Amino acid sequence: MSDYQLLINGQMVDGATTMAVVNPATEETLADCPRADEGQLNQAVAAAKAAFASWSKTTIDERKAVISQIADVIEANGTELAQLLTQEQGKPLADATGEVYGTAAFFRYFTALDLPIEVLEDSENRKVEAHRKPLGVIGAIVPWNFPMILMAFKVPPALIAGNTVVLKPSPTTPLTSLRLGQLIKDIVPAGVLNIVTDANDLGAPLTAHPDVNKISFTGSTATGAKVMAGAAGLIKRITLELGGNDAGIVLDDVEPKKVAQQLFDSAFQNSGQVCIAMKRLYVHDSIYDEVVDELATIANDTIIGDGLEQGTKLGPLQNKMQYEKVKELIESARQDGNIVAGGEVPDQSGYFIRPTIVRDVAEGSRIVDEEQFGPVLPVIRFSDEGDAIARANNSDYGLGGSVWSSDLDRAYDVANQMNTGTVWINKHAELDPGIPFGGSKQSGLGNELGMEGLKEFTQLKMINMAR
Ligand code: NAD
């Protein structure tokens, strides 16, 4: 038996079986979690399909009222949800608290948007209108690094546009979603939002399900490719938010001491498990040593530990698989460059890795070319700005990037030449619900957030009338 249950058709139900969810800071079982089988997934999709008939006919204001109430519930239970988020995900409590209240804020943001009918032409000959219609049932698939806020990129815009949803969190961080389901089950009409949890085996059948009209997916590029293939047979709509290997470019006019902490946080927030973390840092030759030294000092001073303990700045890696992968990448980096901070695994239980800075490393090394998704930053030397831009762009990924300079015109010129979905200047990884977000190249397809993110949950329908 589990303390948690699935949300299907407005009812809390047990999973077909259960599975253990592990606290990554202790490696102990945090909870037994329900695990749905394919039959329960099908029930959730059927409930969402049935609910679509009435939900899609409600007014947008009625739907916004439900979304606002969900935001209220998240805020009212913020302390409990944040604690649970720290326990299942590993991040420090302050960060978990920020994520939970941010989730409520993202829900609220979408209640300020509308999808009015646009009149494109009203002439003697014709009247042409653009309508935004809901798509039907949305499959929302979420990874384990930000289980709550990434859900909030999908659920509120999908519901406000008039769709119904089957949400599938990651197997290693399902508890906050299930707890939220329990808290809102009487607010959301039956079947409008369903939550099923799996052991990495229901994403494929959800994607291929004939009654699911769109998949909104956040996760790795490799799984994103599977989603694209699984959706192809039915020409199913997809939005893909995938992996990244964001470069930061630090120009020669930067004062190292001034930016070091910001650079560090851009790379190591959430122990580097951020799609838009800075994952490669290009630093001009003239300030290279100084920047590396500053970063190494900050890394060495960083307190890592259980996110529930006061003073913890970085928590563990979220799961064993990722922990093993990052340890292996650090070993390969040891061959290719010089590790000047971190590089070792503390002698304690939990998936902890100290923040690691690698210098004198370049392209051709796995730590530079691959997405590490962990607390390791390669610092790469450059002397020519054009060369740095070309090297930063030479990646299959294209999620985010940043330029650091005291001269905004210079920075803007570099930003213009970077081919990523977002480029930040003198900051990195800032997200805002009102600013569309998406990747170029193999970092994704489509956008989330902002008006663009809402429109992605609609079908554009034209009505063209003769006069
Ligand atoms: P993942 O691809 O392993 O899993 C993501 C989700 O997909 C999970 O819920 C998983 O159960 C599900 N899944 C597994 N197999 C599936 C299949 N065949 N079909 C459909 N769904 C399936 O990713 P992860 O390891 O949980 O997350 C880390 C990755 O996510 C990193 O690459 C990171 O950069 C990326 N990410 C991207 C963004 C973004 O917005 N671009 C945000 C966060 C994370």
Short mmCIF file of C-alpha atoms and ligand atoms in Angstrom, two decimals:
data_model
loop_
_atom_site.label_atom_id
_atom_site.label_comp_id
_atom_site.label_asym_id
_atom_site.label_seq_id
_atom_site.Cartn_x
_atom_site.Cartn_y
_atom_site.Cartn_z
CA MET A 1 0.00 0.00 0.00
CA SER A 2 1.10 3.51 -0.70
CA ASP A 3 0.41 6.84 0.96
CA TYR A 4 -0.02 8.24 -2.54
CA GLN A 5 -2.58 7.53 -5.23
CA LEU A 6 -3.13 8.18 -8.91
CA LEU A 7 -5.71 10.74 -10.03
CA ILE A 8 -7.96 9.22 -12.66
CA ASN A 9 -11.36 10.63 -13.59
CA GLY A 10 -11.55 12.72 -10.43
CA GLN A 11 -10.89 9.73 -8.15
CA MET A 12 -7.79 8.90 -6.14
CA VAL A 13 -7.00 5.29 -7.01
CA ASP A 14 -4.27 2.82 -6.12
CA GLY A 15 -1.72 1.90 -8.75
CA ALA A 16 -1.72 -1.58 -10.25
CA THR A 17 1.50 -2.11 -8.30
CA THR A 18 3.84 0.06 -6.26
CA MET A 19 7.44 1.19 -6.63
CA ALA A 20 9.95 2.74 -4.26
CA VAL A 21 10.87 6.42 -4.49
CA VAL A 22 14.32 7.07 -3.05
CA ASN A 23 15.50 10.19 -1.22
CA PRO A 24 18.75 10.98 -3.09
CA ALA A 25 20.30 12.61 -0.02
CA THR A 26 20.03 9.43 2.07
CA GLU A 27 19.50 6.64 -0.48
CA GLU A 28 16.63 5.49 1.74
CA THR A 29 13.15 4.77 0.51
CA LEU A 30 11.07 7.91 0.92
CA ALA A 31 7.74 6.37 -0.03
CA ASP A 32 6.10 3.56 -1.86
CA CYS A 33 4.54 5.14 -4.88
CA PRO A 34 1.72 3.81 -7.03
CA ARG A 35 2.77 2.48 -10.39
CA ALA A 36 0.07 2.52 -13.04
CA ASP A 37 -0.20 -0.17 -15.67
CA GLU A 38 -1.26 0.35 -19.26
CA GLY A 39 -4.88 -0.37 -18.41
CA GLN A 40 -4.88 2.53 -15.93
CA LEU A 41 -3.18 4.77 -18.47
CA ASN A 42 -5.95 3.91 -20.91
CA GLN A 43 -8.55 4.72 -18.24
CA ALA A 44 -6.91 8.11 -17.69
CA VAL A 45 -6.92 8.86 -21.43
CA ALA A 46 -10.56 7.74 -21.72
CA ALA A 47 -11.50 9.99 -18.77
CA ALA A 48 -9.69 12.93 -20.36
CA LYS A 49 -11.39 12.29 -23.68
CA ALA A 50 -14.84 12.12 -22.08
CA ALA A 51 -14.20 15.27 -20.01
CA PHE A 52 -13.05 17.18 -23.09
CA ALA A 53 -16.64 17.28 -24.40
CA SER A 54 -17.83 19.53 -21.58
CA TRP A 55 -14.56 21.24 -20.53
CA SER A 56 -13.92 22.53 -24.05
CA LYS A 57 -17.37 24.16 -24.02
CA THR A 58 -16.79 26.11 -20.81
CA THR A 59 -15.80 29.75 -21.18
CA ILE A 60 -12.16 30.70 -20.88
CA ASP A 61 -13.05 32.68 -17.74
CA GLU A 62 -14.54 29.57 -16.13
CA ARG A 63 -11.36 27.68 -16.90
CA LYS A 64 -9.18 30.49 -15.58
CA ALA A 65 -11.11 30.39 -12.31
CA VAL A 66 -10.12 26.74 -11.88
CA ILE A 67 -6.47 27.50 -12.68
CA SER A 68 -6.47 30.35 -10.12
CA GLN A 69 -7.86 27.99 -7.49
CA ILE A 70 -5.07 25.50 -8.21
CA ALA A 71 -2.56 28.34 -7.69
CA ASP A 72 -4.26 29.16 -4.36
CA VAL A 73 -4.00 25.52 -3.25
CA ILE A 74 -0.31 25.33 -4.19
CA GLU A 75 0.40 28.46 -2.16
CA ALA A 76 -1.69 27.33 0.80
CA ASN A 77 0.26 24.05 0.91
CA GLY A 78 3.59 25.54 -0.14
CA THR A 79 5.54 24.55 2.94
CA GLU A 80 4.51 20.90 2.74
CA LEU A 81 5.06 20.66 -1.04
CA ALA A 82 8.50 22.30 -0.78
CA GLN A 83 9.62 19.85 1.89
CA LEU A 84 8.41 16.90 -0.19
CA LEU A 85 10.11 18.34 -3.26
CA THR A 86 13.42 18.55 -1.41
CA GLN A 87 13.03 14.98 -0.19
CA GLU A 88 12.25 13.49 -3.58
CA GLN A 89 14.40 15.72 -5.78
CA GLY A 90 17.31 16.64 -3.50
CA LYS A 91 17.45 20.41 -4.01
CA PRO A 92 17.93 22.70 -1.00
CA LEU A 93 14.71 23.69 0.76
CA ALA A 94 15.07 27.36 -0.21
CA ASP A 95 15.24 26.37 -3.88
CA ALA A 96 12.35 23.94 -3.49
CA THR A 97 10.31 26.69 -1.85
CA GLY A 98 11.14 28.99 -4.77
CA GLU A 99 10.07 26.29 -7.22
CA VAL A 100 6.75 25.64 -5.47
CA TYR A 101 5.73 29.30 -5.21
CA GLY A 102 7.06 29.84 -8.74
CA THR A 103 4.73 27.06 -9.87
CA ALA A 104 1.78 28.94 -8.38
CA ALA A 105 2.97 32.13 -10.10
CA PHE A 106 3.22 30.34 -13.44
CA PHE A 107 -0.36 29.05 -13.05
CA ARG A 108 -1.50 32.60 -12.32
CA TYR A 109 0.43 34.08 -15.23
CA PHE A 110 -1.62 32.09 -17.74
CA THR A 111 -4.89 33.33 -16.24
CA ALA A 112 -4.01 36.79 -17.57
CA LEU A 113 -3.94 35.60 -21.20
CA ASP A 114 -6.81 35.40 -23.67
CA LEU A 115 -7.39 33.71 -26.99
CA PRO A 116 -9.66 36.19 -28.77
CA ILE A 117 -10.97 35.67 -32.30
CA GLU A 118 -8.77 37.74 -34.61
CA VAL A 119 -10.35 39.40 -37.62
CA LEU A 120 -7.73 39.27 -40.36
CA GLU A 121 -9.83 40.98 -43.01
CA ASP A 122 -13.25 42.61 -43.03
CA SER A 123 -13.81 43.96 -46.53
CA GLU A 124 -16.52 44.23 -49.17
CA ASN A 125 -15.64 40.76 -50.45
CA ARG A 126 -15.07 38.75 -47.36
CA LYS A 127 -14.58 38.47 -43.63
CA VAL A 128 -11.72 36.29 -42.43
CA GLU A 129 -11.39 35.23 -38.80
CA ALA A 130 -8.67 33.29 -36.98
CA HIS A 131 -9.95 31.11 -34.13
CA ARG A 132 -7.88 29.18 -31.60
CA LYS A 133 -9.51 25.82 -30.86
CA PRO A 134 -8.41 23.31 -28.23
CA LEU A 135 -6.72 20.17 -29.52
CA GLY A 136 -8.29 17.54 -27.24
CA VAL A 137 -6.33 15.31 -24.85
CA ILE A 138 -2.79 16.45 -24.02
CA GLY A 139 -0.14 14.04 -22.76
CA ALA A 140 2.23 16.05 -20.52
CA ILE A 141 5.52 14.28 -19.83
CA VAL A 142 7.91 15.80 -17.26
CA PRO A 143 11.52 15.04 -16.17
CA TRP A 144 13.00 14.88 -12.67
CA ASN A 145 15.03 18.07 -12.36
CA PHE A 146 12.12 20.50 -11.78
CA PRO A 147 9.06 18.28 -11.30
CA MET A 148 6.74 21.09 -10.26
CA ILE A 149 7.64 24.10 -12.34
CA LEU A 150 8.08 22.16 -15.58
CA MET A 151 4.59 20.75 -15.04
CA ALA A 152 3.44 24.39 -14.79
CA PHE A 153 4.83 25.10 -18.29
CA LYS A 154 2.24 22.63 -19.59
CA VAL A 155 -0.82 22.09 -17.42
CA PRO A 156 -2.17 25.66 -17.06
CA PRO A 157 -1.88 26.69 -20.73
CA ALA A 158 -3.26 23.32 -21.86
CA LEU A 159 -6.29 23.61 -19.59
CA ILE A 160 -6.94 27.30 -20.25
CA ALA A 161 -7.01 26.63 -23.98
CA GLY A 162 -9.81 24.10 -23.31
CA ASN A 163 -7.87 20.84 -23.48
CA THR A 164 -7.83 18.04 -20.93
CA VAL A 165 -4.60 16.50 -19.65
CA VAL A 166 -2.94 13.24 -18.69
CA LEU A 167 0.16 14.19 -16.69
CA LYS A 168 3.03 11.75 -16.33
CA PRO A 169 5.81 12.82 -13.98
CA SER A 170 9.23 11.20 -13.90
CA PRO A 171 9.47 7.85 -12.05
CA THR A 172 12.07 9.24 -9.65
CA THR A 173 10.13 12.41 -8.70
CA PRO A 174 6.42 11.53 -8.82
CA LEU A 175 5.35 12.42 -5.28
CA THR A 176 4.82 16.18 -5.50
CA SER A 177 2.60 15.71 -8.56
CA LEU A 178 0.56 13.01 -6.84
CA ARG A 179 0.21 15.10 -3.69
CA LEU A 180 -0.93 18.05 -5.77
CA GLY A 181 -3.47 15.77 -7.46
CA GLN A 182 -4.87 14.86 -4.07
CA LEU A 183 -5.08 18.52 -3.05
CA ILE A 184 -6.95 19.66 -6.18
CA LYS A 185 -9.14 16.70 -7.01
CA ASP A 186 -12.30 18.45 -5.87
CA ILE A 187 -11.46 21.70 -7.66
CA VAL A 188 -10.85 20.32 -11.12
CA PRO A 189 -13.84 18.61 -12.80
CA ALA A 190 -13.47 14.83 -13.12
CA GLY A 191 -11.24 13.73 -15.99
CA VAL A 192 -9.95 17.22 -16.84
CA LEU A 193 -6.56 16.55 -15.21
CA ASN A 194 -5.39 12.98 -14.63
CA ILE A 195 -2.06 12.01 -13.05
CA VAL A 196 -0.46 8.62 -13.66
CA THR A 197 2.96 7.47 -12.51
CA ASP A 198 5.09 4.80 -14.12
CA ALA A 199 8.51 3.16 -14.07
CA ASN A 200 9.59 4.70 -17.38
CA ASP A 201 7.24 2.43 -19.29
CA LEU A 202 4.11 4.49 -19.96
CA GLY A 203 5.63 7.38 -21.91
CA ALA A 204 5.70 5.37 -25.11
CA PRO A 205 2.09 4.10 -24.93
CA LEU A 206 0.90 7.59 -23.93
CA THR A 207 2.69 9.03 -26.96
CA ALA A 208 1.27 6.44 -29.34
CA HIS A 209 -2.26 6.48 -27.89
CA PRO A 210 -4.79 7.24 -30.67
CA ASP A 211 -6.96 9.35 -28.33
CA VAL A 212 -4.09 11.62 -27.25
CA ASN A 213 -3.98 14.61 -29.57
CA LYS A 214 -0.73 16.22 -28.49
CA ILE A 215 2.36 15.37 -26.47
CA SER A 216 4.07 18.15 -24.59
CA PHE A 217 7.39 16.64 -23.60
CA THR A 218 10.34 17.85 -21.53
CA GLY A 219 13.34 15.55 -21.17
CA SER A 220 16.41 14.33 -22.95
CA THR A 221 17.04 14.62 -26.67
CA ALA A 222 17.27 10.83 -27.00
CA THR A 223 13.79 10.35 -25.51
CA GLY A 224 12.49 13.34 -27.47
CA ALA A 225 13.45 11.57 -30.68
CA LYS A 226 11.42 8.55 -29.53
CA VAL A 227 8.44 10.82 -28.84
CA MET A 228 8.73 12.30 -32.32
CA ALA A 229 8.83 8.83 -33.87
CA GLY A 230 5.94 7.60 -31.70
CA ALA A 231 3.79 10.57 -32.65
CA ALA A 232 4.54 10.37 -36.38
CA GLY A 233 2.00 7.71 -37.33
CA LEU A 234 -0.91 9.91 -36.32
CA ILE A 235 0.68 13.28 -37.28
CA LYS A 236 0.23 14.05 -33.61
CA ARG A 237 1.13 17.55 -32.41
CA ILE A 238 4.28 17.67 -30.31
CA THR A 239 6.23 20.23 -28.34
CA LEU A 240 9.71 19.07 -27.34
CA GLU A 241 11.88 20.77 -24.72
CA LEU A 242 15.09 18.77 -24.79
CA GLY A 243 18.69 18.74 -23.71
CA GLY A 244 21.21 21.53 -23.96
CA ASN A 245 24.91 22.26 -23.80
CA ASP A 246 24.75 26.00 -23.16
CA ALA A 247 27.91 27.98 -23.71
CA GLY A 248 28.79 31.14 -21.82
CA ILE A 249 31.29 33.48 -23.50
CA VAL A 250 33.22 35.82 -21.21
CA LEU A 251 34.84 38.69 -23.13
CA ASP A 252 38.13 40.32 -22.14
CA ASP A 253 36.55 43.46 -20.65
CA VAL A 254 34.94 41.62 -17.75
CA GLU A 255 36.09 42.04 -14.15
CA PRO A 256 36.49 38.39 -12.96
CA LYS A 257 35.72 39.07 -9.30
CA LYS A 258 32.47 40.82 -10.25
CA VAL A 259 31.00 38.00 -12.33
CA ALA A 260 32.47 34.86 -10.76
CA GLN A 261 29.60 34.16 -8.36
CA GLN A 262 27.03 34.67 -11.10
CA LEU A 263 28.95 32.41 -13.47
CA PHE A 264 29.18 29.78 -10.76
CA ASP A 265 25.47 29.90 -9.96
CA SER A 266 24.58 29.74 -13.67
CA ALA A 267 26.43 26.45 -13.93
CA PHE A 268 25.80 24.84 -10.56
CA GLN A 269 22.26 25.78 -9.57
CA ASN A 270 20.26 22.60 -8.82
CA SER A 271 23.65 20.82 -8.84
CA GLY A 272 23.93 21.51 -12.56
CA GLN A 273 20.75 19.59 -13.32
CA VAL A 274 19.15 22.39 -15.29
CA CYS A 275 18.44 22.17 -19.02
CA ILE A 276 19.66 25.75 -19.38
CA ALA A 277 22.57 25.54 -16.97
CA MET A 278 25.79 26.95 -18.33
CA LYS A 279 27.55 23.77 -19.38
CA ARG A 280 30.63 25.10 -21.23
CA LEU A 281 32.38 28.30 -20.23
CA TYR A 282 34.54 30.08 -22.82
CA VAL A 283 36.83 32.66 -21.21
CA HIS A 284 39.17 35.10 -22.92
CA ASP A 285 42.84 34.27 -22.57
CA SER A 286 43.68 37.57 -20.83
CA ILE A 287 41.45 36.81 -17.81
CA TYR A 288 41.33 33.02 -18.02
CA ASP A 289 43.50 32.21 -14.98
CA GLU A 290 41.77 34.74 -12.79
CA VAL A 291 38.27 33.50 -13.68
CA VAL A 292 39.29 29.88 -13.11
CA ASP A 293 40.80 30.73 -9.71
CA GLU A 294 37.69 32.64 -8.61
CA LEU A 295 35.43 29.77 -9.67
CA ALA A 296 37.62 27.21 -7.90
CA THR A 297 37.51 29.24 -4.67
CA ILE A 298 33.73 29.47 -4.77
CA ALA A 299 33.46 25.75 -5.57
CA ASN A 300 35.70 24.81 -2.64
CA ASP A 301 33.67 27.00 -0.27
CA THR A 302 30.32 25.56 -1.34
CA ILE A 303 28.43 23.56 1.28
CA ILE A 304 26.83 20.45 -0.14
CA GLY A 305 24.45 18.26 1.81
CA ASP A 306 20.91 17.18 2.50
CA GLY A 307 18.61 19.90 1.18
CA LEU A 308 16.65 19.90 4.45
CA GLU A 309 19.73 20.95 6.41
CA GLN A 310 20.18 24.66 6.92
CA GLY A 311 23.08 26.15 5.05
CA THR A 312 23.11 23.59 2.23
CA LYS A 313 23.86 25.32 -1.03
CA LEU A 314 23.89 22.28 -3.34
CA GLY A 315 22.06 19.00 -2.89
CA PRO A 316 22.82 15.55 -4.30
CA LEU A 317 22.38 14.35 -7.86
CA GLN A 318 18.76 13.33 -8.22
CA ASN A 319 19.18 9.64 -8.99
CA LYS A 320 21.76 6.90 -9.09
CA MET A 321 21.87 6.68 -12.86
CA GLN A 322 22.71 10.35 -13.23
CA TYR A 323 25.20 10.14 -10.35
CA GLU A 324 27.07 7.29 -12.06
CA LYS A 325 27.01 9.12 -15.38
CA VAL A 326 28.48 12.31 -13.93
CA LYS A 327 31.17 10.41 -12.01
CA GLU A 328 32.18 8.73 -15.24
CA LEU A 329 32.33 12.09 -17.05
CA ILE A 330 34.56 13.48 -14.30
CA GLU A 331 36.94 10.54 -14.72
CA SER A 332 37.15 11.18 -18.46
CA ALA A 333 37.68 14.92 -17.79
CA ARG A 334 40.59 14.03 -15.51
CA GLN A 335 42.36 12.56 -18.54
CA ASP A 336 41.62 15.56 -20.77
CA GLY A 337 42.19 18.56 -18.50
CA ASN A 338 43.10 19.69 -14.99
CA ILE A 339 40.60 19.46 -12.18
CA VAL A 340 41.17 22.47 -9.91
CA ALA A 341 38.22 22.05 -7.57
CA GLY A 342 36.02 19.12 -6.62
CA GLY A 343 36.38 15.97 -8.64
CA GLU A 344 35.85 13.80 -5.62
CA VAL A 345 32.87 12.08 -4.12
CA PRO A 346 32.37 12.67 -0.39
CA ASP A 347 32.46 9.62 1.82
CA GLN A 348 28.83 9.65 2.88
CA SER A 349 25.56 8.10 1.72
CA GLY A 350 23.58 10.03 -0.86
CA TYR A 351 24.39 10.83 -4.48
CA PHE A 352 26.74 13.71 -3.68
CA ILE A 353 29.43 15.10 -5.96
CA ARG A 354 31.38 18.19 -5.02
CA PRO A 355 31.20 21.11 -7.51
CA THR A 356 33.97 20.44 -9.98
CA ILE A 357 35.91 22.90 -12.15
CA VAL A 358 37.95 21.55 -15.06
CA ARG A 359 40.51 23.80 -16.75
CA ASP A 360 42.78 23.46 -19.81
CA VAL A 361 40.15 21.45 -21.58
CA ALA A 362 38.73 21.85 -25.07
CA GLU A 363 36.40 20.44 -27.70
CA GLY A 364 36.94 16.77 -28.37
CA SER A 365 36.68 16.06 -24.65
CA ARG A 366 33.41 14.46 -23.53
CA ILE A 367 32.95 16.99 -20.73
CA VAL A 368 32.87 19.75 -23.34
CA ASP A 369 30.97 18.00 -26.12
CA GLU A 370 28.29 16.19 -24.09
CA GLU A 371 25.55 17.42 -21.78
CA GLN A 372 26.91 16.67 -18.29
CA PHE A 373 23.71 17.55 -16.39
CA GLY A 374 25.63 17.65 -13.13
CA PRO A 375 27.98 19.78 -11.00
CA VAL A 376 30.97 19.91 -13.36
CA LEU A 377 32.01 22.91 -15.42
CA PRO A 378 34.66 22.83 -18.14
CA VAL A 379 36.38 26.21 -18.58
CA ILE A 380 37.75 26.68 -22.11
CA ARG A 381 40.27 29.26 -23.25
CA PHE A 382 39.83 31.47 -26.33
CA SER A 383 41.71 34.43 -27.77
CA ASP A 384 39.57 35.43 -30.76
CA GLU A 385 35.93 36.42 -30.29
CA GLY A 386 34.81 35.09 -33.68
CA ASP A 387 36.48 31.80 -32.92
CA ALA A 388 34.69 31.55 -29.55
CA ILE A 389 31.33 32.16 -31.22
CA ALA A 390 32.02 29.50 -33.85
CA ARG A 391 33.06 26.99 -31.20
CA ALA A 392 30.04 27.77 -29.02
CA ASN A 393 27.77 27.31 -32.05
CA ASN A 394 29.41 24.06 -33.09
CA SER A 395 27.01 21.85 -31.15
CA ASP A 396 24.00 19.73 -32.01
CA TYR A 397 22.26 21.47 -29.13
CA GLY A 398 20.89 25.01 -29.24
CA LEU A 399 18.96 25.68 -26.06
CA GLY A 400 20.52 28.75 -24.44
CA GLY A 401 23.76 30.70 -24.29
CA SER A 402 25.18 33.83 -22.74
CA VAL A 403 27.65 36.63 -23.32
CA TRP A 404 29.42 38.50 -20.53
CA SER A 405 30.90 41.94 -21.17
CA SER A 406 31.00 45.42 -19.69
CA ASP A 407 30.19 46.79 -23.16
CA LEU A 408 26.54 46.09 -24.01
CA ASP A 409 26.92 46.86 -27.73
CA ARG A 410 29.76 44.40 -28.01
CA ALA A 411 27.83 41.78 -26.09
CA TYR A 412 24.75 42.35 -28.23
CA ASP A 413 26.79 41.81 -31.38
CA VAL A 414 28.03 38.46 -30.05
CA ALA A 415 24.54 37.50 -28.86
CA ASN A 416 23.23 38.12 -32.36
CA GLN A 417 25.62 35.55 -33.76
CA MET A 418 24.78 32.75 -31.32
CA ASN A 419 22.29 30.26 -32.74
CA THR A 420 20.34 29.20 -29.67
CA GLY A 421 16.69 29.62 -28.62
CA THR A 422 17.68 32.18 -25.97
CA VAL A 423 20.80 34.26 -25.47
CA TRP A 424 21.24 36.12 -22.20
CA ILE A 425 23.57 39.07 -21.72
CA ASN A 426 25.38 39.35 -18.37
CA LYS A 427 23.15 36.65 -16.88
CA HIS A 428 22.20 33.08 -17.70
CA ALA A 429 19.19 30.79 -17.30
CA GLU A 430 16.63 33.43 -16.41
CA LEU A 431 13.12 32.17 -17.10
CA ASP A 432 9.89 34.13 -16.89
CA PRO A 433 6.42 32.79 -17.62
CA GLY A 434 5.81 35.71 -19.99
CA ILE A 435 8.90 35.06 -22.13
CA PRO A 436 8.63 32.25 -24.72
CA PHE A 437 11.19 29.53 -24.25
CA GLY A 438 12.41 26.85 -26.64
CA GLY A 439 15.45 25.31 -28.25
CA SER A 440 16.98 25.37 -31.70
CA LYS A 441 18.52 22.33 -33.42
CA GLN A 442 18.31 19.16 -31.31
CA SER A 443 17.30 21.08 -28.18
CA GLY A 444 13.68 21.06 -29.14
CA LEU A 445 10.73 21.84 -31.28
CA GLY A 446 8.21 24.58 -30.58
CA ASN A 447 8.00 26.86 -27.58
CA GLU A 448 6.59 26.97 -24.10
CA LEU A 449 5.57 29.94 -21.94
CA GLY A 450 4.25 33.31 -23.02
CA MET A 451 1.51 33.70 -25.61
CA GLU A 452 3.47 31.36 -27.92
CA GLY A 453 3.33 28.67 -25.27
CA LEU A 454 -0.43 29.04 -24.91
CA LYS A 455 -1.02 28.96 -28.65
CA GLU A 456 0.90 25.68 -28.92
CA PHE A 457 -2.04 24.04 -27.16
CA THR A 458 -4.47 25.21 -29.85
CA GLN A 459 -5.39 24.47 -33.43
CA LEU A 460 -5.51 27.56 -35.64
CA LYS A 461 -8.82 27.50 -37.46
CA MET A 462 -9.80 30.01 -40.12
CA ILE A 463 -13.38 30.99 -40.91
CA ASN A 464 -13.54 32.66 -44.30
CA MET A 465 -16.94 34.15 -45.19
CA ALA A 466 -18.03 35.44 -48.58
CA ARG A 467 -19.89 38.78 -48.45
P1 NAD B 1 14.27 11.53 -19.87
O1 NAD B 1 14.17 11.84 -21.32
O2 NAD B 1 14.96 10.31 -19.44
O3 NAD B 1 12.81 11.43 -19.22
C1 NAD B 1 11.86 12.47 -19.35
C2 NAD B 1 10.46 11.89 -19.22
O4 NAD B 1 10.21 11.04 -20.35
C3 NAD B 1 10.24 11.02 -17.98
O5 NAD B 1 8.95 11.30 -17.46
C4 NAD B 1 10.30 9.61 -18.55
O6 NAD B 1 9.58 8.66 -17.79
C5 NAD B 1 9.66 9.81 -19.92
N1 NAD B 1 9.96 8.76 -20.91
C6 NAD B 1 10.87 7.77 -20.84
N2 NAD B 1 10.82 7.03 -21.97
C7 NAD B 1 9.87 7.56 -22.76
C8 NAD B 1 9.37 7.27 -24.08
N3 NAD B 1 9.85 6.27 -24.81
N4 NAD B 1 8.40 8.06 -24.58
C9 NAD B 1 7.91 9.11 -23.88
N5 NAD B 1 8.34 9.43 -22.63
C10 NAD B 1 9.30 8.68 -22.09
O7 NAD B 1 14.91 12.83 -19.22
P2 NAD B 1 15.38 13.04 -17.72
O8 NAD B 1 16.64 12.26 -17.53
O9 NAD B 1 14.21 12.82 -16.81
O10 NAD B 1 15.70 14.60 -17.71
C11 NAD B 1 16.95 15.15 -18.03
C12 NAD B 1 16.96 15.69 -19.44
O11 NAD B 1 15.87 16.60 -19.62
C13 NAD B 1 18.20 16.51 -19.76
O12 NAD B 1 18.66 16.19 -21.06
C14 NAD B 1 17.72 17.95 -19.73
O13 NAD B 1 18.49 18.86 -20.46
C15 NAD B 1 16.34 17.80 -20.25
N6 NAD B 1 15.52 18.93 -19.86
C16 NAD B 1 15.13 19.83 -20.82
C17 NAD B 1 14.39 20.95 -20.47
C18 NAD B 1 13.96 21.96 -21.48
O14 NAD B 1 13.07 22.74 -21.18
N7 NAD B 1 14.55 22.01 -22.65
C19 NAD B 1 14.04 21.14 -19.14
C20 NAD B 1 14.46 20.20 -18.18
C21 NAD B 1 15.18 19.11 -18.57
#
